[in-house]
Amino acid sequence: MPSLPIIDAHQHFWDLERNYIPWLCDEPLIPFRYGDYRAIRHNYLPADYRRDTANFRVVGSVFVETEWDPRTPLDETCWVHELADREDLPTVMVAQARLDRPDVDELLAAHATFPRVRGIRHKPRAAASPAEVEPGIPGSMGDPVWRRGFSRLAEHGLSFDLQTPWWHFAEAVELAAAYPQTQIIVNHTGLPADRSEAGLSAWRQAMEHLATAPNVAVKISGIGVPGIAWTAEGNRRVVLETIDCFGVERCMFASNFPVDSLVATFETLYEGFLAITEAFSQAERLRLFHDNARHFYRIDLPAAG
């Protein structure tokens, strides 16, 4: 379906010659879910993205903060707006704000003055495995200081992009219930890295629990597995079970480019998403590939056709 309009709900740009993004600029490499990421430690700008997406009708995109130098988060927002004004990409953005900063309210207010800012991402502190979860520790979703920052999002009209492993979803349900006016958008499908039957069953149970929160949606992205080729068959279960849990109304597809270029081409990802949803109606596919991103990120684009 080359004519299907796409709003890519999660992508990044960076100019490493001009801007300091610690994990991409510094040595040594940090531990990363896809392993060695040296292949993406180079500039990635709209011309590169347009090259990668050339075979698809991408009509808009959501830029998500890149873990820019946390001392200067507003500089990233300024840079993205300069880029978008010049290149017409990205369409909107999710900015960086550390919610446990003492000046978080002032920072959120400043971000909210920029016309393309729709939300905030701050990855909460996460345990390495389900057995190591300690609810309420500093920096986590249950931390009172972190939550005070989170509580300020609604006043500034900001949504929240949540990137955390699925074993923290019990905390996410509590967070969503405590702040029902804040839209939460889960990044990367809850990070289902363990593809064993036990791992996927536990992930599914956590996704079902999180889906009970009406103010939570999910982006289907970031589901590559290191050392294994990205295929539709290899990811079909994760995609379809996510949609089964959240419904067509609360899911959206995203590339996570250029990060996911470590595991697949843009064409492989989106041809895979199309193949997996082959039995869906045209209206359902339009929601997943375009309309839901337009809705949740409040994107002012003409209705798809």
Tab-separated table of C-alpha atoms in Angstrom:
chain	number	residue	atom	x	y	z
A	1	MET	CA	0.000	0.000	0.000
A	2	PRO	CA	2.503	2.678	-1.116
A	3	SER	CA	-0.248	5.339	-1.029
A	4	LEU	CA	-1.059	4.785	2.664
A	5	PRO	CA	-0.184	8.018	4.501
A	6	ILE	CA	2.243	7.565	7.380
A	7	ILE	CA	2.982	9.701	10.392
A	8	ASP	CA	6.117	8.200	11.881
A	9	ALA	CA	5.343	8.394	15.595
A	10	HIS	CA	8.938	8.126	16.851
A	11	GLN	CA	12.131	9.202	15.105
A	12	HIS	CA	15.281	11.206	15.772
A	13	PHE	CA	17.627	13.651	14.095
A	14	TRP	CA	21.094	14.624	15.269
A	15	ASP	CA	24.018	16.715	14.120
A	16	LEU	CA	27.016	15.422	16.046
A	17	GLU	CA	29.344	17.976	14.483
A	18	ARG	CA	27.325	20.756	16.064
A	19	ASN	CA	25.602	19.302	19.128
A	20	TYR	CA	26.659	17.271	22.165
A	21	ILE	CA	24.665	14.082	22.746
A	22	PRO	CA	26.692	12.183	25.354
A	23	TRP	CA	25.853	8.580	24.458
A	24	LEU	CA	26.609	9.228	20.782
A	25	CYS	CA	29.667	11.431	21.265
A	26	ASP	CA	31.527	9.973	24.253
A	27	GLU	CA	33.714	6.946	24.801
A	28	PRO	CA	33.310	4.217	25.844
A	29	LEU	CA	30.015	3.017	24.386
A	30	ILE	CA	27.216	2.598	26.917
A	31	PRO	CA	25.371	-0.718	27.406
A	32	PHE	CA	22.659	-0.704	24.757
A	33	ARG	CA	19.790	-3.064	23.978
A	34	TYR	CA	20.966	-3.493	20.371
A	35	GLY	CA	24.601	-3.970	21.334
A	36	ASP	CA	27.298	-2.118	19.385
A	37	TYR	CA	25.777	1.113	18.041
A	38	ARG	CA	28.820	2.687	16.404
A	39	ALA	CA	27.050	2.495	13.033
A	40	ILE	CA	24.677	5.318	14.043
A	41	ARG	CA	27.307	7.637	15.524
A	42	HIS	CA	27.147	10.023	12.602
A	43	ASN	CA	24.902	12.903	11.566
A	44	TYR	CA	21.330	11.945	10.753
A	45	LEU	CA	19.299	14.777	9.241
A	46	PRO	CA	16.132	15.205	7.157
A	47	ALA	CA	17.918	14.461	3.872
A	48	ASP	CA	19.021	11.101	5.309
A	49	TYR	CA	15.523	10.357	6.598
A	50	ARG	CA	13.945	11.241	3.254
A	51	ARG	CA	16.386	8.873	1.549
A	52	ASP	CA	15.461	6.066	3.947
A	53	THR	CA	11.712	6.650	3.599
A	54	ALA	CA	11.628	7.380	-0.139
A	55	ASN	CA	9.395	4.419	-1.019
A	56	PHE	CA	6.679	5.412	1.449
A	57	ARG	CA	4.243	8.288	1.783
A	58	VAL	CA	5.513	9.793	5.024
A	59	VAL	CA	3.450	12.945	5.614
A	60	GLY	CA	4.694	13.792	9.108
A	61	SER	CA	6.886	12.702	11.970
A	62	VAL	CA	7.297	12.946	15.738
A	63	PHE	CA	10.826	13.791	16.854
A	64	VAL	CA	11.626	12.319	20.284
A	65	GLU	CA	14.404	13.744	22.439
A	66	THR	CA	17.791	12.141	21.885
A	67	GLU	CA	19.244	12.222	25.412
A	68	TRP	CA	20.947	15.488	24.540
A	69	ASP	CA	23.244	17.042	27.137
A	70	PRO	CA	20.882	17.219	30.159
A	71	ARG	CA	22.440	20.519	31.234
A	72	THR	CA	20.957	22.285	28.183
A	73	PRO	CA	17.647	20.619	27.232
A	74	LEU	CA	16.149	23.810	25.811
A	75	ASP	CA	18.979	23.958	23.286
A	76	GLU	CA	17.686	20.769	21.685
A	77	THR	CA	14.191	22.225	21.434
A	78	CYS	CA	15.593	25.372	19.802
A	79	TRP	CA	17.693	23.309	17.385
A	80	VAL	CA	14.750	21.101	16.385
A	81	HIS	CA	12.594	24.140	15.669
A	82	GLU	CA	15.319	25.694	13.540
A	83	LEU	CA	15.647	22.407	11.641
A	84	ALA	CA	11.887	22.024	11.173
A	85	ASP	CA	11.431	25.592	9.997
A	86	ARG	CA	14.120	25.020	7.388
A	87	GLU	CA	13.379	21.417	6.360
A	88	ASP	CA	9.669	20.948	7.181
A	89	LEU	CA	10.665	17.965	9.346
A	90	PRO	CA	9.962	16.958	12.031
A	91	THR	CA	6.308	17.930	12.339
A	92	VAL	CA	6.156	17.955	16.152
A	93	MET	CA	8.495	16.952	18.974
A	94	VAL	CA	8.760	15.358	22.400
A	95	ALA	CA	11.268	17.360	24.425
A	96	GLN	CA	13.641	16.444	27.234
A	97	ALA	CA	12.923	17.408	30.848
A	98	ARG	CA	14.312	15.604	33.865
A	99	LEU	CA	11.222	15.474	36.070
A	100	ASP	CA	13.237	15.338	39.287
A	101	ARG	CA	15.057	18.629	38.538
A	102	PRO	CA	14.373	21.341	41.123
A	103	ASP	CA	13.527	23.782	38.317
A	104	VAL	CA	11.306	21.396	36.391
A	105	ASP	CA	8.257	23.669	36.421
A	106	GLU	CA	10.190	26.510	34.820
A	107	LEU	CA	11.670	24.113	32.264
A	108	LEU	CA	8.269	22.689	31.326
A	109	ALA	CA	6.860	26.190	30.975
A	110	ALA	CA	9.730	27.124	28.663
A	111	HIS	CA	9.292	24.006	26.494
A	112	ALA	CA	5.555	24.678	26.231
A	113	THR	CA	6.167	28.034	24.567
A	114	PHE	CA	7.584	26.306	21.478
A	115	PRO	CA	4.887	25.573	18.888
A	116	ARG	CA	6.044	22.074	17.912
A	117	VAL	CA	6.438	20.695	21.458
A	118	ARG	CA	3.742	18.200	22.358
A	119	GLY	CA	5.188	16.207	25.217
A	120	ILE	CA	8.122	15.282	27.407
A	121	ARG	CA	10.261	12.185	27.798
A	122	HIS	CA	12.317	11.345	30.864
A	123	LYS	CA	13.170	7.672	31.165
A	124	PRO	CA	12.451	6.717	34.786
A	125	ARG	CA	14.986	4.665	36.680
A	126	ALA	CA	14.489	1.009	35.782
A	127	ALA	CA	15.592	-2.348	37.174
A	128	ALA	CA	17.597	-4.739	35.015
A	129	SER	CA	15.099	-7.576	35.516
A	130	PRO	CA	11.646	-8.219	37.021
A	131	ALA	CA	13.233	-9.718	40.147
A	132	GLU	CA	15.135	-6.491	40.858
A	133	VAL	CA	12.216	-4.033	40.858
A	134	GLU	CA	12.191	-1.752	43.919
A	135	PRO	CA	9.099	0.475	43.815
A	136	GLY	CA	9.568	4.058	44.889
A	137	ILE	CA	13.358	4.315	44.665
A	138	PRO	CA	14.839	7.693	43.643
A	139	GLY	CA	14.319	8.436	39.972
A	140	SER	CA	11.603	5.827	39.507
A	141	MET	CA	7.940	6.389	38.652
A	142	GLY	CA	7.088	5.931	42.316
A	143	ASP	CA	9.609	8.473	43.567
A	144	PRO	CA	7.691	11.421	45.136
A	145	VAL	CA	10.175	13.917	43.694
A	146	TRP	CA	9.853	12.461	40.173
A	147	ARG	CA	6.069	12.421	40.533
A	148	ARG	CA	5.950	16.056	41.557
A	149	GLY	CA	7.550	16.884	38.236
A	150	PHE	CA	5.137	14.592	36.420
A	151	SER	CA	2.209	16.309	38.114
A	152	ARG	CA	3.104	19.564	36.341
A	153	LEU	CA	2.715	18.183	32.813
A	154	ALA	CA	-1.039	18.595	32.534
A	155	GLU	CA	-0.958	22.249	33.534
A	156	HIS	CA	1.398	22.931	30.658
A	157	GLY	CA	-0.651	20.873	28.186
A	158	LEU	CA	2.062	18.248	27.757
A	159	SER	CA	1.794	14.503	27.235
A	160	PHE	CA	4.409	12.044	28.490
A	161	ASP	CA	6.414	9.500	26.511
A	162	LEU	CA	7.201	6.582	28.822
A	163	GLN	CA	10.156	4.362	27.979
A	164	THR	CA	10.589	1.608	30.519
A	165	PRO	CA	10.688	-2.217	30.489
A	166	TRP	CA	7.369	-4.006	30.866
A	167	TRP	CA	8.197	-5.158	34.399
A	168	HIS	CA	7.633	-1.587	35.578
A	169	PHE	CA	4.101	-1.421	34.189
A	170	ALA	CA	2.453	-1.969	37.576
A	171	GLU	CA	4.027	1.354	38.602
A	172	ALA	CA	2.874	2.881	35.310
A	173	VAL	CA	-0.728	1.862	36.009
A	174	GLU	CA	-0.544	3.592	39.390
A	175	LEU	CA	0.969	6.673	37.746
A	176	ALA	CA	-1.744	6.805	35.094
A	177	ALA	CA	-4.471	6.492	37.732
A	178	ALA	CA	-2.947	9.248	39.886
A	179	TYR	CA	-2.767	11.676	36.934
A	180	PRO	CA	-5.690	10.811	34.638
A	181	GLN	CA	-5.482	14.151	32.770
A	182	THR	CA	-2.000	13.352	31.439
A	183	GLN	CA	-1.774	11.286	28.269
A	184	ILE	CA	0.943	8.636	28.573
A	185	ILE	CA	2.411	7.145	25.396
A	186	VAL	CA	4.492	3.996	25.886
A	187	ASN	CA	7.648	3.814	23.781
A	188	HIS	CA	8.876	0.731	21.967
A	189	THR	CA	6.104	-1.697	22.851
A	190	GLY	CA	7.277	-2.208	26.432
A	191	LEU	CA	10.681	-3.548	25.291
A	192	PRO	CA	9.849	-7.265	24.862
A	193	ALA	CA	13.464	-8.384	24.455
A	194	ASP	CA	12.973	-11.858	25.929
A	195	ARG	CA	11.248	-13.812	23.177
A	196	SER	CA	10.983	-17.066	25.111
A	197	GLU	CA	7.453	-18.290	25.798
A	198	ALA	CA	7.801	-17.360	29.457
A	199	GLY	CA	9.181	-13.929	28.569
A	200	LEU	CA	6.438	-13.131	26.080
A	201	SER	CA	3.708	-14.393	28.391
A	202	ALA	CA	4.937	-12.140	31.210
A	203	TRP	CA	5.195	-9.204	28.784
A	204	ARG	CA	1.646	-9.862	27.543
A	205	GLN	CA	0.286	-9.953	31.084
A	206	ALA	CA	1.976	-6.643	31.870
A	207	MET	CA	0.625	-5.087	28.661
A	208	GLU	CA	-2.902	-6.246	29.493
A	209	HIS	CA	-2.598	-4.661	32.933
A	210	LEU	CA	-1.314	-1.377	31.523
A	211	ALA	CA	-4.069	-1.293	28.910
A	212	THR	CA	-6.657	-1.021	31.701
A	213	ALA	CA	-5.517	2.611	32.102
A	214	PRO	CA	-7.588	4.637	29.616
A	215	ASN	CA	-5.021	7.450	29.366
A	216	VAL	CA	-2.257	5.162	28.038
A	217	ALA	CA	-1.456	4.531	24.366
A	218	VAL	CA	1.469	2.634	22.853
A	219	LYS	CA	3.927	2.973	20.000
A	220	ILE	CA	4.775	-0.252	18.176
A	221	SER	CA	8.468	0.243	17.484
A	222	GLY	CA	11.866	-0.685	18.830
A	223	ILE	CA	11.157	-4.421	18.699
A	224	GLY	CA	14.352	-5.586	17.043
A	225	VAL	CA	16.361	-8.401	18.605
A	226	PRO	CA	20.188	-8.237	18.367
A	227	GLY	CA	21.670	-10.872	16.098
A	228	ILE	CA	18.311	-11.869	14.616
A	229	ALA	CA	17.029	-10.534	11.297
A	230	TRP	CA	13.921	-8.331	11.627
A	231	THR	CA	11.085	-10.148	9.866
A	232	ALA	CA	7.318	-9.873	9.888
A	233	GLU	CA	7.010	-13.451	11.116
A	234	GLY	CA	9.527	-12.891	13.880
A	235	ASN	CA	7.609	-9.879	15.191
A	236	ARG	CA	4.027	-10.783	14.282
A	237	ARG	CA	3.119	-11.985	17.760
A	238	VAL	CA	4.430	-8.865	19.481
A	239	VAL	CA	2.613	-6.553	17.070
A	240	LEU	CA	-0.721	-8.377	17.093
A	241	GLU	CA	-0.774	-8.966	20.843
A	242	THR	CA	-0.036	-5.288	21.449
A	243	ILE	CA	-2.993	-4.349	19.256
A	244	ASP	CA	-5.108	-7.009	20.966
A	245	CYS	CA	-4.306	-5.486	24.377
A	246	PHE	CA	-4.723	-1.797	23.519
A	247	GLY	CA	-7.069	-1.919	20.557
A	248	VAL	CA	-6.586	-0.326	17.169
A	249	GLU	CA	-7.602	2.999	18.743
A	250	ARG	CA	-4.557	3.254	21.051
A	251	CYS	CA	-1.669	1.877	18.965
A	252	MET	CA	0.561	3.540	16.385
A	253	PHE	CA	3.499	2.418	14.293
A	254	ALA	CA	6.884	4.124	14.433
A	255	SER	CA	10.339	3.587	12.954
A	256	ASN	CA	12.644	4.689	15.788
A	257	PHE	CA	15.047	5.719	13.032
A	258	PRO	CA	17.958	5.954	12.861
A	259	VAL	CA	18.323	3.799	15.999
A	260	ASP	CA	16.433	0.860	14.509
A	261	SER	CA	18.565	1.034	11.392
A	262	LEU	CA	20.853	-1.122	13.525
A	263	VAL	CA	18.393	-4.005	13.045
A	264	ALA	CA	16.454	-3.233	9.845
A	265	THR	CA	15.907	-0.822	6.985
A	266	PHE	CA	12.910	1.514	7.102
A	267	GLU	CA	11.490	-0.495	4.208
A	268	THR	CA	11.834	-3.759	6.136
A	269	LEU	CA	10.057	-2.284	9.156
A	270	TYR	CA	7.130	-0.758	7.323
A	271	GLU	CA	6.684	-3.582	4.829
A	272	GLY	CA	6.644	-5.825	7.901
A	273	PHE	CA	3.994	-3.719	9.637
A	274	LEU	CA	1.930	-3.789	6.445
A	275	ALA	CA	2.276	-7.553	6.101
A	276	ILE	CA	1.303	-8.166	9.726
A	277	THR	CA	-1.816	-5.990	9.354
A	278	GLU	CA	-2.799	-7.393	5.955
A	279	ALA	CA	-6.129	-8.701	7.293
A	280	PHE	CA	-7.044	-5.357	8.885
A	281	SER	CA	-9.524	-3.001	7.268
A	282	GLN	CA	-8.365	0.119	5.470
A	283	ALA	CA	-9.812	2.247	8.297
A	284	GLU	CA	-7.938	0.242	10.927
A	285	ARG	CA	-4.661	0.546	9.063
A	286	LEU	CA	-5.181	4.270	8.637
A	287	ARG	CA	-5.514	4.582	12.407
A	288	LEU	CA	-2.356	2.578	13.081
A	289	PHE	CA	-0.148	4.241	10.475
A	290	HIS	CA	-1.486	7.798	10.572
A	291	ASP	CA	-4.598	8.844	12.474
A	292	ASN	CA	-3.612	7.794	15.987
A	293	ALA	CA	-0.287	9.619	15.840
A	294	ARG	CA	-2.129	12.652	14.493
A	295	HIS	CA	-4.586	12.452	17.409
A	296	PHE	CA	-2.264	11.682	20.326
A	297	TYR	CA	0.386	14.175	19.261
A	298	ARG	CA	-2.178	16.815	18.232
A	299	ILE	CA	-0.748	17.223	14.752
A	300	ASP	CA	-2.384	19.836	12.571
A	301	LEU	CA	-2.355	18.100	9.206
A	302	PRO	CA	-5.163	17.722	6.675
A	303	ALA	CA	-7.306	14.619	7.093
A	304	ALA	CA	-5.734	11.612	5.401
A	305	GLY	CA	-7.059	10.565	2.049
